Amino acid sequence: MSDQDKTGILQGFKAFLMRGNVVDLAVAVVIGAAFTNIVNSVVKGVINPLVGAFGTKNLDSYSSCLKGPCEGAGDAATGVRILWGSVLGATLQFLITAAVVYFLMVLPMAKYLARVEARRKAKEGTREVVEITELEVLKEIRDTLVAQRGTGHGER
């Protein structure tokens, strides 16, 4: 591989990395990974104790026996169990994550973008009014010149 080919490949790679989409995606992955720890802590420290007030503190221990006898735990368990508690825990983590992302990131950004768009449209509206006014003035000037030419032309 020649030096020119290596330079071209490196420039292409640099252009790929500098695209806004790649950088935004990388930031989102890092923030998402950090945010996962927060959500897991909320579920473990708040949601599980609330559920524990009505039953066991660990959501993973909620299960139903599909085919018995269901005895034991882990690899030594017998029977067929449906572990609906772990599904419930994962669902709660997803809902909490989605709610926080929506209310703290998506909704404020949407409101900001709507305000920016409203300002832009207001500026365009002002510009159109000015252009219409200028057009009307030019029409009046034209009509006046035509009228003057018509009266001046008739006197000759």
PDB file of C-alpha atoms in Angstrom:
ATOM      1  CA  MET A   1       0.000   0.000   0.000  1.00  0.00           C
ATOM      2  CA  SER A   2       1.484   3.341  -1.012  1.00  0.00           C
ATOM      3  CA  ASP A   3       1.773   6.415   1.191  1.00  0.00           C
ATOM      4  CA  GLN A   4      -0.857   8.174  -0.913  1.00  0.00           C
ATOM      5  CA  ASP A   5      -3.362   5.331  -0.360  1.00  0.00           C
ATOM      6  CA  LYS A   6      -2.680   5.379   3.394  1.00  0.00           C
ATOM      7  CA  THR A   7      -3.180   9.161   3.462  1.00  0.00           C
ATOM      8  CA  GLY A   8      -6.457   8.797   1.552  1.00  0.00           C
ATOM      9  CA  ILE A   9      -7.701   6.110   3.911  1.00  0.00           C
ATOM     10  CA  LEU A  10      -6.727   8.137   6.981  1.00  0.00           C
ATOM     11  CA  GLN A  11      -8.425  11.253   5.575  1.00  0.00           C
ATOM     12  CA  GLY A  12     -11.558   9.217   4.871  1.00  0.00           C
ATOM     13  CA  PHE A  13     -11.499   7.789   8.390  1.00  0.00           C
ATOM     14  CA  LYS A  14     -11.014  11.277   9.838  1.00  0.00           C
ATOM     15  CA  ALA A  15     -13.947  12.594   7.772  1.00  0.00           C
ATOM     16  CA  PHE A  16     -16.062   9.676   9.011  1.00  0.00           C
ATOM     17  CA  LEU A  17     -15.208  10.384  12.648  1.00  0.00           C
ATOM     18  CA  MET A  18     -15.764  14.127  12.334  1.00  0.00           C
ATOM     19  CA  ARG A  19     -19.289  13.734  11.016  1.00  0.00           C
ATOM     20  CA  GLY A  20     -21.821  15.043  13.496  1.00  0.00           C
ATOM     21  CA  ASN A  21     -23.785  11.802  13.558  1.00  0.00           C
ATOM     22  CA  VAL A  22     -20.847   9.665  14.694  1.00  0.00           C
ATOM     23  CA  VAL A  23     -19.843  12.071  17.451  1.00  0.00           C
ATOM     24  CA  ASP A  24     -23.455  12.405  18.643  1.00  0.00           C
ATOM     25  CA  LEU A  25     -23.847   8.642  18.670  1.00  0.00           C
ATOM     26  CA  ALA A  26     -20.641   8.173  20.670  1.00  0.00           C
ATOM     27  CA  VAL A  27     -21.761  10.756  23.229  1.00  0.00           C
ATOM     28  CA  ALA A  28     -25.174   9.074  23.463  1.00  0.00           C
ATOM     29  CA  VAL A  29     -23.600   5.668  24.114  1.00  0.00           C
ATOM     30  CA  VAL A  30     -21.353   7.033  26.868  1.00  0.00           C
ATOM     31  CA  ILE A  31     -24.191   8.956  28.525  1.00  0.00           C
ATOM     32  CA  GLY A  32     -26.482   5.932  28.178  1.00  0.00           C
ATOM     33  CA  ALA A  33     -23.950   3.678  29.882  1.00  0.00           C
ATOM     34  CA  ALA A  34     -23.529   6.126  32.745  1.00  0.00           C
ATOM     35  CA  PHE A  35     -27.282   6.653  32.972  1.00  0.00           C
ATOM     36  CA  THR A  36     -27.868   2.897  33.249  1.00  0.00           C
ATOM     37  CA  ASN A  37     -26.065   2.908  36.597  1.00  0.00           C
ATOM     38  CA  ILE A  38     -28.370   5.656  37.868  1.00  0.00           C
ATOM     39  CA  VAL A  39     -31.498   3.789  36.763  1.00  0.00           C
ATOM     40  CA  ASN A  40     -30.268   0.529  38.287  1.00  0.00           C
ATOM     41  CA  SER A  41     -29.612   2.350  41.573  1.00  0.00           C
ATOM     42  CA  VAL A  42     -33.102   3.881  41.550  1.00  0.00           C
ATOM     43  CA  VAL A  43     -34.714   0.503  40.928  1.00  0.00           C
ATOM     44  CA  LYS A  44     -32.541  -1.232  43.528  1.00  0.00           C
ATOM     45  CA  GLY A  45     -32.778   1.524  46.161  1.00  0.00           C
ATOM     46  CA  VAL A  46     -36.328   2.858  45.666  1.00  0.00           C
ATOM     47  CA  ILE A  47     -38.535   0.589  43.557  1.00  0.00           C
ATOM     48  CA  ASN A  48     -37.484  -2.727  45.076  1.00  0.00           C
ATOM     49  CA  PRO A  49     -38.062  -1.541  48.687  1.00  0.00           C
ATOM     50  CA  LEU A  50     -41.492  -0.216  47.661  1.00  0.00           C
ATOM     51  CA  VAL A  51     -42.327  -3.593  46.139  1.00  0.00           C
ATOM     52  CA  GLY A  52     -40.800  -5.184  49.237  1.00  0.00           C
ATOM     53  CA  ALA A  53     -43.437  -3.455  51.345  1.00  0.00           C
ATOM     54  CA  PHE A  54     -45.999  -5.757  49.717  1.00  0.00           C
ATOM     55  CA  GLY A  55     -43.887  -8.878  49.326  1.00  0.00           C
ATOM     56  CA  THR A  56     -40.252  -9.743  48.840  1.00  0.00           C
ATOM     57  CA  LYS A  57     -37.682  -7.019  48.314  1.00  0.00           C
ATOM     58  CA  ASN A  58     -36.108  -8.662  45.262  1.00  0.00           C
ATOM     59  CA  LEU A  59     -38.241  -8.518  42.102  1.00  0.00           C
ATOM     60  CA  ASP A  60     -36.275 -11.405  40.602  1.00  0.00           C
ATOM     61  CA  SER A  61     -37.708 -13.789  43.204  1.00  0.00           C
ATOM     62  CA  TYR A  62     -41.285 -13.383  41.912  1.00  0.00           C
ATOM     63  CA  SER A  63     -42.159 -16.380  39.777  1.00  0.00           C
ATOM     64  CA  SER A  64     -44.967 -18.750  38.964  1.00  0.00           C
ATOM     65  CA  CYS A  65     -44.786 -22.519  38.655  1.00  0.00           C
ATOM     66  CA  LEU A  66     -45.927 -23.671  35.235  1.00  0.00           C
ATOM     67  CA  LYS A  67     -45.268 -27.360  35.791  1.00  0.00           C
ATOM     68  CA  GLY A  68     -44.558 -28.651  39.248  1.00  0.00           C
ATOM     69  CA  PRO A  69     -43.212 -29.439  41.621  1.00  0.00           C
ATOM     70  CA  CYS A  70     -41.210 -26.191  41.662  1.00  0.00           C
ATOM     71  CA  GLU A  71     -38.638 -26.523  44.404  1.00  0.00           C
ATOM     72  CA  GLY A  72     -35.146 -25.198  44.881  1.00  0.00           C
ATOM     73  CA  ALA A  73     -33.366 -22.327  43.222  1.00  0.00           C
ATOM     74  CA  GLY A  74     -30.788 -21.831  40.497  1.00  0.00           C
ATOM     75  CA  ASP A  75     -29.430 -24.939  38.783  1.00  0.00           C
ATOM     76  CA  ALA A  76     -30.944 -27.203  41.453  1.00  0.00           C
ATOM     77  CA  ALA A  77     -34.496 -25.994  40.713  1.00  0.00           C
ATOM     78  CA  THR A  78     -37.077 -28.510  39.669  1.00  0.00           C
ATOM     79  CA  GLY A  79     -40.221 -27.952  37.628  1.00  0.00           C
ATOM     80  CA  VAL A  80     -40.863 -25.238  35.048  1.00  0.00           C
ATOM     81  CA  ARG A  81     -40.927 -21.690  36.388  1.00  0.00           C
ATOM     82  CA  ILE A  82     -41.957 -18.435  34.755  1.00  0.00           C
ATOM     83  CA  LEU A  83     -39.728 -15.717  36.210  1.00  0.00           C
ATOM     84  CA  TRP A  84     -42.091 -12.795  35.710  1.00  0.00           C
ATOM     85  CA  GLY A  85     -40.409 -10.751  38.460  1.00  0.00           C
ATOM     86  CA  SER A  86     -37.241 -10.278  36.405  1.00  0.00           C
ATOM     87  CA  VAL A  87     -39.374  -9.207  33.430  1.00  0.00           C
ATOM     88  CA  LEU A  88     -41.196  -6.732  35.666  1.00  0.00           C
ATOM     89  CA  GLY A  89     -37.883  -5.345  36.941  1.00  0.00           C
ATOM     90  CA  ALA A  90     -36.496  -4.910  33.420  1.00  0.00           C
ATOM     91  CA  THR A  91     -39.752  -3.250  32.325  1.00  0.00           C
ATOM     92  CA  LEU A  92     -39.607  -0.816  35.243  1.00  0.00           C
ATOM     93  CA  GLN A  93     -35.995   0.042  34.414  1.00  0.00           C
ATOM     94  CA  PHE A  94     -36.940   0.675  30.792  1.00  0.00           C
ATOM     95  CA  LEU A  95     -39.926   2.866  31.724  1.00  0.00           C
ATOM     96  CA  ILE A  96     -37.870   4.915  34.178  1.00  0.00           C
ATOM     97  CA  THR A  97     -35.102   5.374  31.611  1.00  0.00           C
ATOM     98  CA  ALA A  98     -37.554   6.335  28.880  1.00  0.00           C
ATOM     99  CA  ALA A  99     -39.379   8.792  31.150  1.00  0.00           C
ATOM    100  CA  VAL A 100     -36.202  10.517  32.278  1.00  0.00           C
ATOM    101  CA  VAL A 101     -34.841  10.758  28.727  1.00  0.00           C
ATOM    102  CA  TYR A 102     -38.163  12.111  27.446  1.00  0.00           C
ATOM    103  CA  PHE A 103     -38.852  14.633  30.206  1.00  0.00           C
ATOM    104  CA  LEU A 104     -35.281  15.824  30.759  1.00  0.00           C
ATOM    105  CA  MET A 105     -33.901  15.708  27.201  1.00  0.00           C
ATOM    106  CA  VAL A 106     -36.447  15.263  24.406  1.00  0.00           C
ATOM    107  CA  LEU A 107     -39.252  17.526  25.655  1.00  0.00           C
ATOM    108  CA  PRO A 108     -37.040  20.525  26.541  1.00  0.00           C
ATOM    109  CA  MET A 109     -35.197  20.213  23.211  1.00  0.00           C
ATOM    110  CA  ALA A 110     -38.500  20.051  21.294  1.00  0.00           C
ATOM    111  CA  LYS A 111     -39.746  23.184  23.072  1.00  0.00           C
ATOM    112  CA  TYR A 112     -36.485  24.979  22.325  1.00  0.00           C
ATOM    113  CA  LEU A 113     -36.600  24.031  18.645  1.00  0.00           C
ATOM    114  CA  ALA A 114     -40.247  25.144  18.437  1.00  0.00           C
ATOM    115  CA  ARG A 115     -39.308  28.556  19.873  1.00  0.00           C
ATOM    116  CA  VAL A 116     -36.445  28.896  17.404  1.00  0.00           C
ATOM    117  CA  GLU A 117     -38.763  27.978  14.512  1.00  0.00           C
ATOM    118  CA  ALA A 118     -41.410  30.459  15.713  1.00  0.00           C
ATOM    119  CA  ARG A 119     -38.789  33.242  15.819  1.00  0.00           C
ATOM    120  CA  ARG A 120     -37.614  32.320  12.325  1.00  0.00           C
ATOM    121  CA  LYS A 121     -41.179  32.385  10.973  1.00  0.00           C
ATOM    122  CA  ALA A 122     -41.822  35.728  12.684  1.00  0.00           C
ATOM    123  CA  LYS A 123     -38.744  37.185  10.996  1.00  0.00           C
ATOM    124  CA  GLU A 124     -39.871  35.801   7.618  1.00  0.00           C
ATOM    125  CA  GLY A 125     -43.335  37.273   8.156  1.00  0.00           C
ATOM    126  CA  THR A 126     -41.825  40.692   8.855  1.00  0.00           C
ATOM    127  CA  ARG A 127     -39.666  40.422   5.744  1.00  0.00           C
ATOM    128  CA  GLU A 128     -42.737  39.541   3.612  1.00  0.00           C
ATOM    129  CA  VAL A 129     -44.670  42.536   4.948  1.00  0.00           C
ATOM    130  CA  VAL A 130     -41.762  44.817   4.055  1.00  0.00           C
ATOM    131  CA  GLU A 131     -41.524  43.291   0.567  1.00  0.00           C
ATOM    132  CA  ILE A 132     -45.258  43.666  -0.016  1.00  0.00           C
ATOM    133  CA  THR A 133     -45.131  47.270   1.117  1.00  0.00           C
ATOM    134  CA  GLU A 134     -42.219  48.001  -1.225  1.00  0.00           C
ATOM    135  CA  LEU A 135     -44.101  46.348  -4.082  1.00  0.00           C
ATOM    136  CA  GLU A 136     -47.152  48.484  -3.400  1.00  0.00           C
ATOM    137  CA  VAL A 137     -45.014  51.634  -3.395  1.00  0.00           C
ATOM    138  CA  LEU A 138     -43.440  50.665  -6.705  1.00  0.00           C
ATOM    139  CA  LYS A 139     -46.892  50.052  -8.198  1.00  0.00           C
ATOM    140  CA  GLU A 140     -48.032  53.480  -7.038  1.00  0.00           C
ATOM    141  CA  ILE A 141     -44.948  55.102  -8.596  1.00  0.00           C
ATOM    142  CA  ARG A 142     -45.591  53.252 -11.859  1.00  0.00           C
ATOM    143  CA  ASP A 143     -49.248  54.303 -11.898  1.00  0.00           C
ATOM    144  CA  THR A 144     -48.272  57.906 -11.209  1.00  0.00           C
ATOM    145  CA  LEU A 145     -45.700  57.905 -14.028  1.00  0.00           C
ATOM    146  CA  VAL A 146     -48.211  56.363 -16.435  1.00  0.00           C
ATOM    147  CA  ALA A 147     -50.783  58.954 -15.437  1.00  0.00           C
ATOM    148  CA  GLN A 148     -48.276  61.803 -15.890  1.00  0.00           C
ATOM    149  CA  ARG A 149     -47.180  60.471 -19.254  1.00  0.00           C
ATOM    150  CA  GLY A 150     -50.809  60.155 -20.291  1.00  0.00           C
ATOM    151  CA  THR A 151     -51.668  63.766 -19.368  1.00  0.00           C
ATOM    152  CA  GLY A 152     -48.404  65.148 -20.714  1.00  0.00           C
ATOM    153  CA  HIS A 153     -48.783  63.193 -23.934  1.00  0.00           C
ATOM    154  CA  GLY A 154     -52.305  64.560 -24.517  1.00  0.00           C
ATOM    155  CA  GLU A 155     -51.125  68.226 -24.244  1.00  0.00           C
ATOM    156  CA  ARG A 156     -48.610  67.923 -27.105  1.00  0.00           C
TER     157      ARG A 156
END
